[in-house]
XYZ file of C-alpha atoms in Angstrom:
430
model
C -97.480 -13.063 46.101
C -98.538 -15.608 49.526
C -102.767 -17.245 48.528
C -105.135 -16.656 50.670
C -104.774 -19.869 53.487
C -107.606 -22.633 52.394
C -105.151 -21.789 49.271
C -101.810 -21.979 49.695
C -100.678 -25.752 49.435
C -97.225 -24.750 50.689
C -98.699 -24.236 54.545
C -101.083 -27.463 54.619
C -97.383 -29.357 53.063
C -96.272 -27.756 56.855
C -99.271 -28.224 58.394
C -99.129 -31.916 57.933
C -95.486 -32.165 58.919
C -96.493 -30.826 62.086
C -99.464 -32.611 62.646
C -97.707 -35.941 61.726
C -94.545 -34.964 64.298
C -97.244 -33.709 67.638
C -98.323 -37.727 66.816
C -95.097 -39.139 66.571
C -94.757 -37.509 70.112
C -97.386 -38.182 70.898
C -97.583 -42.156 70.038
C -93.968 -42.120 71.950
C -95.147 -40.756 75.581
C -98.333 -42.573 75.974
C -95.935 -46.292 73.524
C -92.904 -46.183 75.803
C -95.050 -46.054 79.227
C -96.919 -48.680 77.632
C -94.083 -50.917 77.714
C -92.136 -49.635 80.127
C -94.904 -50.128 82.742
C -95.545 -53.606 81.172
C -93.286 -56.283 79.652
C -90.563 -54.396 81.294
C -91.745 -54.285 84.483
C -89.798 -51.460 84.737
C -90.807 -50.140 88.498
C -91.473 -46.388 89.322
C -88.019 -44.870 89.918
C -87.246 -45.645 86.539
C -91.126 -44.629 84.691
C -90.253 -41.576 86.646
C -86.668 -41.028 84.746
C -87.788 -42.085 81.580
C -90.814 -38.771 81.868
C -88.194 -36.861 83.355
C -85.611 -37.534 80.243
C -88.451 -35.786 77.849
C -87.821 -32.872 79.519
C -84.275 -32.808 79.951
C -83.335 -31.160 76.041
C -85.790 -28.703 76.861
C -83.969 -27.784 80.265
C -79.850 -28.154 79.768
C -80.624 -27.308 75.105
C -83.270 -25.226 73.886
C -82.388 -21.704 74.513
C -79.187 -22.631 72.399
C -81.136 -24.092 70.489
C -83.436 -21.956 69.322
C -80.366 -19.567 68.859
C -78.738 -22.232 66.517
C -81.987 -22.908 65.372
C -83.031 -19.854 63.131
C -79.309 -18.626 62.404
C -78.933 -21.673 59.887
C -82.071 -23.691 57.826
C -84.372 -23.909 60.262
C -86.363 -26.216 57.466
C -84.132 -28.865 57.244
C -82.780 -29.075 60.823
C -85.640 -29.915 62.141
C -86.264 -32.291 59.543
C -83.165 -34.551 60.444
C -83.982 -33.685 64.163
C -87.307 -35.903 63.021
C -85.258 -38.733 61.015
C -83.128 -39.135 63.334
C -85.600 -39.844 66.374
C -87.120 -42.350 63.098
C -83.280 -43.920 62.870
C -83.487 -44.088 67.433
C -87.866 -45.275 67.488
C -86.998 -48.189 65.003
C -84.367 -49.566 66.875
C -87.267 -50.396 69.679
C -88.319 -53.022 67.817
C -85.448 -54.872 66.632
C -83.536 -54.650 70.365
C -87.108 -56.059 71.273
C -86.697 -58.886 68.950
C -83.774 -60.176 69.738
C -84.803 -60.359 73.599
C -82.290 -57.219 74.607
C -84.496 -54.216 75.159
C -83.655 -52.723 78.237
C -85.122 -49.451 80.726
C -82.468 -47.526 79.931
C -82.882 -47.766 76.749
C -86.167 -45.943 76.198
C -85.472 -43.796 78.041
C -82.402 -43.177 75.301
C -85.631 -42.993 72.744
C -87.094 -40.202 75.624
C -84.798 -38.211 75.175
C -84.401 -38.369 71.341
C -87.432 -37.471 70.308
C -88.026 -34.987 72.892
C -85.127 -33.371 70.466
C -86.079 -33.581 67.421
C -89.582 -31.633 69.220
C -87.215 -28.921 70.386
C -85.745 -28.221 66.560
C -89.357 -28.863 65.597
C -90.976 -26.126 67.855
C -87.193 -23.785 67.929
C -88.171 -23.238 64.011
C -91.563 -23.508 62.900
C -92.159 -19.446 64.217
C -90.365 -18.730 61.502
C -91.228 -20.584 58.941
C -95.013 -20.188 59.718
C -93.843 -16.459 58.848
C -92.487 -17.050 56.094
C -96.065 -19.610 54.637
C -98.757 -17.464 55.604
C -99.707 -12.710 54.968
C -99.241 -12.072 58.861
C -103.192 -11.154 59.435
C -103.580 -14.871 59.089
C -101.348 -15.254 61.802
C -102.931 -15.824 64.283
C -106.145 -17.733 62.163
C -102.740 -20.768 61.199
C -101.923 -20.640 64.868
C -104.519 -21.605 65.592
C -105.151 -24.029 63.656
C -101.572 -26.062 64.598
C -103.028 -25.689 68.326
C -106.052 -27.270 67.133
C -104.122 -30.350 65.219
C -101.802 -30.623 68.281
C -104.417 -31.111 70.382
C -106.221 -33.264 67.998
C -102.994 -35.753 67.393
C -103.159 -35.628 71.932
C -106.321 -37.222 71.140
C -105.762 -39.611 68.789
C -101.626 -40.874 69.857
C -102.746 -42.975 73.273
C -106.197 -44.025 71.493
C -104.321 -45.373 68.597
C -101.741 -46.645 70.535
C -103.593 -48.545 73.220
C -105.750 -49.829 70.212
C -102.844 -51.392 68.039
C -100.855 -52.279 71.272
C -104.147 -55.188 72.052
C -103.856 -56.881 68.576
C -99.461 -56.122 69.343
C -96.275 -56.233 70.745
C -95.770 -52.273 72.187
C -92.385 -52.666 71.062
C -93.959 -53.322 67.664
C -96.094 -50.736 67.965
C -93.239 -48.005 67.754
C -93.392 -48.644 64.192
C -95.820 -45.819 64.127
C -93.813 -43.617 64.748
C -91.519 -44.494 62.494
C -93.378 -43.185 60.130
C -95.033 -40.233 61.247
C -91.565 -39.288 62.134
C -90.863 -39.413 58.538
C -93.704 -38.285 57.374
C -92.973 -35.035 59.226
C -89.114 -34.706 58.411
C -91.252 -35.534 54.911
C -92.872 -32.767 53.753
C -90.896 -30.951 55.685
C -87.644 -31.197 52.739
C -90.806 -30.901 51.059
C -91.295 -26.428 51.706
C -88.864 -24.506 50.024
C -86.297 -22.632 51.882
C -87.912 -20.049 54.388
C -88.088 -16.062 52.274
C -87.036 -14.226 55.107
C -83.759 -14.112 56.179
C -81.543 -16.121 59.037
C -80.687 -14.532 62.191
C -77.544 -12.955 62.876
C -75.149 -14.395 64.869
C -75.112 -12.810 68.800
C -72.705 -12.660 70.301
C -72.340 -14.996 73.977
C -72.367 -11.929 76.621
C -75.260 -10.340 74.753
C -77.113 -13.452 74.560
C -76.285 -13.940 78.250
C -77.389 -9.777 78.599
C -80.535 -11.092 76.964
C -81.449 -13.779 79.114
C -80.986 -11.712 82.226
C -83.181 -9.125 80.612
C -85.987 -11.820 80.454
C -85.638 -13.092 84.123
C -85.085 -9.301 85.948
C -88.713 -8.961 83.194
C -90.024 -11.885 84.804
C -88.936 -11.884 88.011
C -89.900 -8.138 88.850
C -93.033 -8.056 87.005
C -96.048 -8.357 90.039
C -98.565 -10.154 86.885
C -95.783 -12.490 84.843
C -94.138 -13.179 88.154
C -97.823 -14.845 89.519
C -98.359 -16.118 85.913
C -95.236 -17.452 85.861
C -94.613 -18.761 90.000
C -98.682 -20.303 89.655
C -97.615 -21.900 85.820
C -94.726 -23.818 87.063
C -96.359 -25.295 90.364
C -99.739 -25.704 88.201
C -97.129 -28.212 85.911
C -94.809 -29.901 88.123
C -98.335 -31.852 88.673
C -99.555 -31.557 85.768
C -96.044 -33.223 84.856
C -96.761 -35.893 88.020
C -99.595 -36.655 86.511
C -98.529 -38.004 83.344
C -95.560 -39.737 84.594
C -97.948 -41.792 87.406
C -101.010 -42.390 84.212
C -100.381 -45.370 81.929
C -99.161 -46.681 85.857
C -101.801 -47.230 87.194
C -104.396 -46.999 84.450
C -101.745 -50.802 83.621
C -100.889 -51.368 86.448
C -103.351 -50.420 89.230
C -106.458 -50.587 87.599
C -105.571 -54.009 85.504
C -106.600 -51.972 82.409
C -105.847 -53.801 78.893
C -103.431 -50.936 76.727
C -107.001 -49.865 74.045
C -108.143 -49.040 77.224
C -105.527 -47.750 79.287
C -105.066 -45.704 75.647
C -108.538 -44.556 75.743
C -108.078 -43.199 79.645
C -105.039 -41.404 78.817
C -107.308 -39.716 75.613
C -109.729 -38.470 77.824
C -107.356 -35.294 79.129
C -106.229 -34.177 75.774
C -109.956 -34.752 75.329
C -109.895 -31.325 77.637
C -107.597 -29.530 76.226
C -108.838 -30.222 72.798
C -112.412 -29.332 73.954
C -110.412 -26.109 76.065
C -108.996 -24.307 72.433
C -112.483 -24.270 70.973
C -114.278 -22.674 74.074
C -111.197 -20.441 75.325
C -112.332 -17.882 72.931
C -115.805 -17.235 73.688
C -114.975 -17.395 76.557
C -113.173 -14.968 77.185
C -115.106 -12.622 75.078
C -118.022 -13.499 76.993
C -116.264 -13.076 80.243
C -113.540 -10.868 79.883
C -109.616 -11.729 81.051
C -110.002 -11.600 85.104
C -113.531 -13.498 85.153
C -112.814 -16.520 82.989
C -109.534 -17.031 85.119
C -111.716 -17.039 87.485
C -113.272 -19.230 86.583
C -111.323 -21.764 84.587
C -108.456 -21.540 87.915
C -111.895 -23.677 89.997
C -112.799 -25.666 86.946
C -109.322 -27.199 87.201
C -108.418 -27.578 90.894
C -112.477 -29.621 91.336
C -110.304 -31.946 88.574
C -107.287 -32.458 90.756
C -109.879 -33.264 93.625
C -111.132 -35.543 91.490
C -107.644 -37.757 91.442
C -108.439 -40.381 92.559
C -107.507 -41.731 96.536
C -108.598 -45.264 96.312
C -108.598 -48.792 97.713
C -108.191 -51.811 95.463
C -111.783 -53.385 95.595
C -112.949 -49.380 94.694
C -110.423 -47.793 91.796
C -112.764 -44.997 91.462
C -111.600 -44.653 87.596
C -114.977 -42.494 86.966
C -113.942 -40.113 89.275
C -110.105 -40.007 87.162
C -111.768 -38.939 84.274
C -113.392 -36.780 85.205
C -110.556 -34.639 87.036
C -108.662 -35.645 83.838
C -110.788 -33.806 81.247
C -111.426 -30.980 83.711
C -107.382 -30.155 83.941
C -106.839 -30.200 80.455
C -109.663 -28.422 79.621
C -108.859 -25.804 81.927
C -105.701 -25.656 81.656
C -105.580 -24.956 77.820
C -109.099 -22.749 77.872
C -106.356 -20.759 80.967
C -103.344 -20.872 78.521
C -104.697 -19.378 75.599
C -106.338 -16.727 77.698
C -102.891 -15.652 79.398
C -100.886 -15.665 76.294
C -103.247 -13.721 74.370
C -102.887 -10.322 76.589
C -98.603 -11.744 77.278
C -99.166 -10.558 73.283
C -100.908 -7.675 74.268
C -98.785 -6.711 78.067
C -94.728 -7.413 76.826
C -92.915 -4.732 74.400
C -92.242 -6.663 71.429
C -88.980 -6.626 71.790
C -88.742 -8.841 75.300
C -91.772 -11.272 74.340
C -89.639 -13.778 73.727
C -87.014 -13.496 76.144
C -90.159 -13.704 78.829
C -90.862 -17.065 77.327
C -88.176 -18.701 77.923
C -86.768 -17.457 81.479
C -90.932 -18.623 82.637
C -90.365 -21.560 80.464
C -87.181 -23.022 81.582
C -88.567 -21.900 85.188
C -91.848 -24.620 84.420
C -89.592 -27.296 82.987
C -86.580 -27.203 85.362
C -90.109 -27.788 88.032
C -91.401 -30.469 85.442
C -88.016 -32.509 85.219
C -87.675 -32.387 89.083
C -91.073 -33.778 89.426
C -91.389 -36.369 87.331
C -88.605 -37.617 89.056
C -89.913 -37.335 92.682
C -92.983 -38.722 91.812
C -91.557 -41.246 90.625
C -89.606 -41.725 93.867
C -92.710 -41.482 95.724
C -94.835 -43.369 94.168
C -91.907 -46.242 95.366
C -91.664 -46.046 98.667
C -94.728 -44.957 99.856
C -97.814 -46.067 96.573
C -99.201 -44.678 93.938
C -102.170 -44.393 94.944
C -100.823 -41.476 97.654
C -98.770 -40.466 94.778
C -101.344 -40.006 92.912
C -103.399 -38.123 95.657
C -100.167 -35.661 96.015
C -100.248 -34.412 92.449
C -103.939 -33.938 93.605
C -103.010 -32.095 96.154
C -100.508 -29.632 94.295
C -102.669 -29.663 90.842
C -106.131 -28.205 93.406
C -103.964 -26.251 96.051
C -101.901 -24.116 92.743
C -105.690 -23.358 90.735
C -107.478 -22.132 94.288
C -104.553 -20.467 96.062
C -104.082 -18.910 92.513
C -107.442 -16.840 93.674
C -106.871 -14.820 96.276
C -103.514 -13.810 93.351
C -103.144 -9.460 92.489
C -104.289 -11.301 88.653
C -107.231 -11.411 90.274
C -107.471 -8.176 92.742
C -108.989 -6.589 89.528
C -111.281 -5.723 86.984
C -109.006 -6.905 84.474
C -105.714 -7.757 82.853
C -103.628 -3.809 82.347
C -102.603 -3.724 78.875
C -100.088 -1.996 78.782
C -96.258 -2.360 80.529
C -96.364 -1.974 84.598
C -93.592 0.830 85.268
C -91.441 -1.890 87.337
C -92.065 -4.209 83.666
C -90.474 -1.211 82.161
C -88.022 0.047 84.240
C -86.297 -4.076 84.585
C -86.098 -4.028 81.097
C -84.560 -0.788 80.961
C -86.500 1.025 78.798
C -87.912 4.522 79.697
C -92.329 4.765 79.076
C -92.454 6.286 76.122
C -89.801 3.276 74.427
C -91.944 0.456 74.877
C -94.994 1.489 71.778
C -91.742 1.959 69.296
C -90.701 -1.268 70.423
C -94.066 -2.852 69.859
């Protein structure tokens, strides 16, 4: 019998593995950018390619790996991904010590760590379902979300403070330890009790993917949230691409200061995790969205348009905090509504279709903003990023959902028609 969550040792082991994996991913995102900007003096174009590399495994391999992981031993596959990330990261300080570290090496490391993250996220739902009681799934997911948001604060701050004492390439040792610890935690878990998913023929898999696309873009609400979210995330990816470059090279911050500044957005995200349930209960879904989207838009407008003698660092920090808080709040409210609105049999396909649009635009945004920063300067590139975030947020206020008093809690006829489900049938597949 599965024990309650607070006494569930297996869940705590899994939670520790998830925290260590998230910490390693957060550290890697900051440190690879810091190494590229400081010792390697990489151009903005290479910085853009480095940040785009983070999304390539999601774009090219996300769906096949999701199927593959859930057809086999997901726990072991997740652990192997963490070990591979630790191995590749271990080559960075070695290459630095022998003066053979190049930007292409960092790109390979970024792709490997992203691949490990894809494997972890693919196997995560099945493992959690096998570890906790069904009625405690929501509590477990919130627990893991809070922990992940915390590591996004601790990671850059820890990496920056440590890089102020040691060479950034040697600070990667912290990443290596976090991925190794995650692998050990995963391997200590018993095999999942729930059986692997059966294999799916290629033609059937393609049919399911097409159904996900039809559902997403035939339904007015899902279409709106998918497109608006993709544009907003493209702007946020541009911000992530520029942050270390701007803080270190343009504003002259040392690694410790840069790490603390990068952690500001994650601090806003953690605040969003705490505030989202309270805001939604107090205001309802539409009123919450109409409050949060302008918050993100104001954050975009606060991103600095500086001159060399007038950097406006407080504007940048305030803007990133508001963006982090508003985006996470909005995402949590939107995800809760979607779970009630989309029939369960269609939910995974709809999320996959929406994410594919997001990731494609995010990859292009990272490359494009790097090119723009190289051609027109970081201040112009950051102005464009802020404008994209602001327009996507304020423009959402005139979208389809905000014309209603509340979001619907039943699938629309357009969704059921696109999914080829009869109107009474959606109840039976939840």
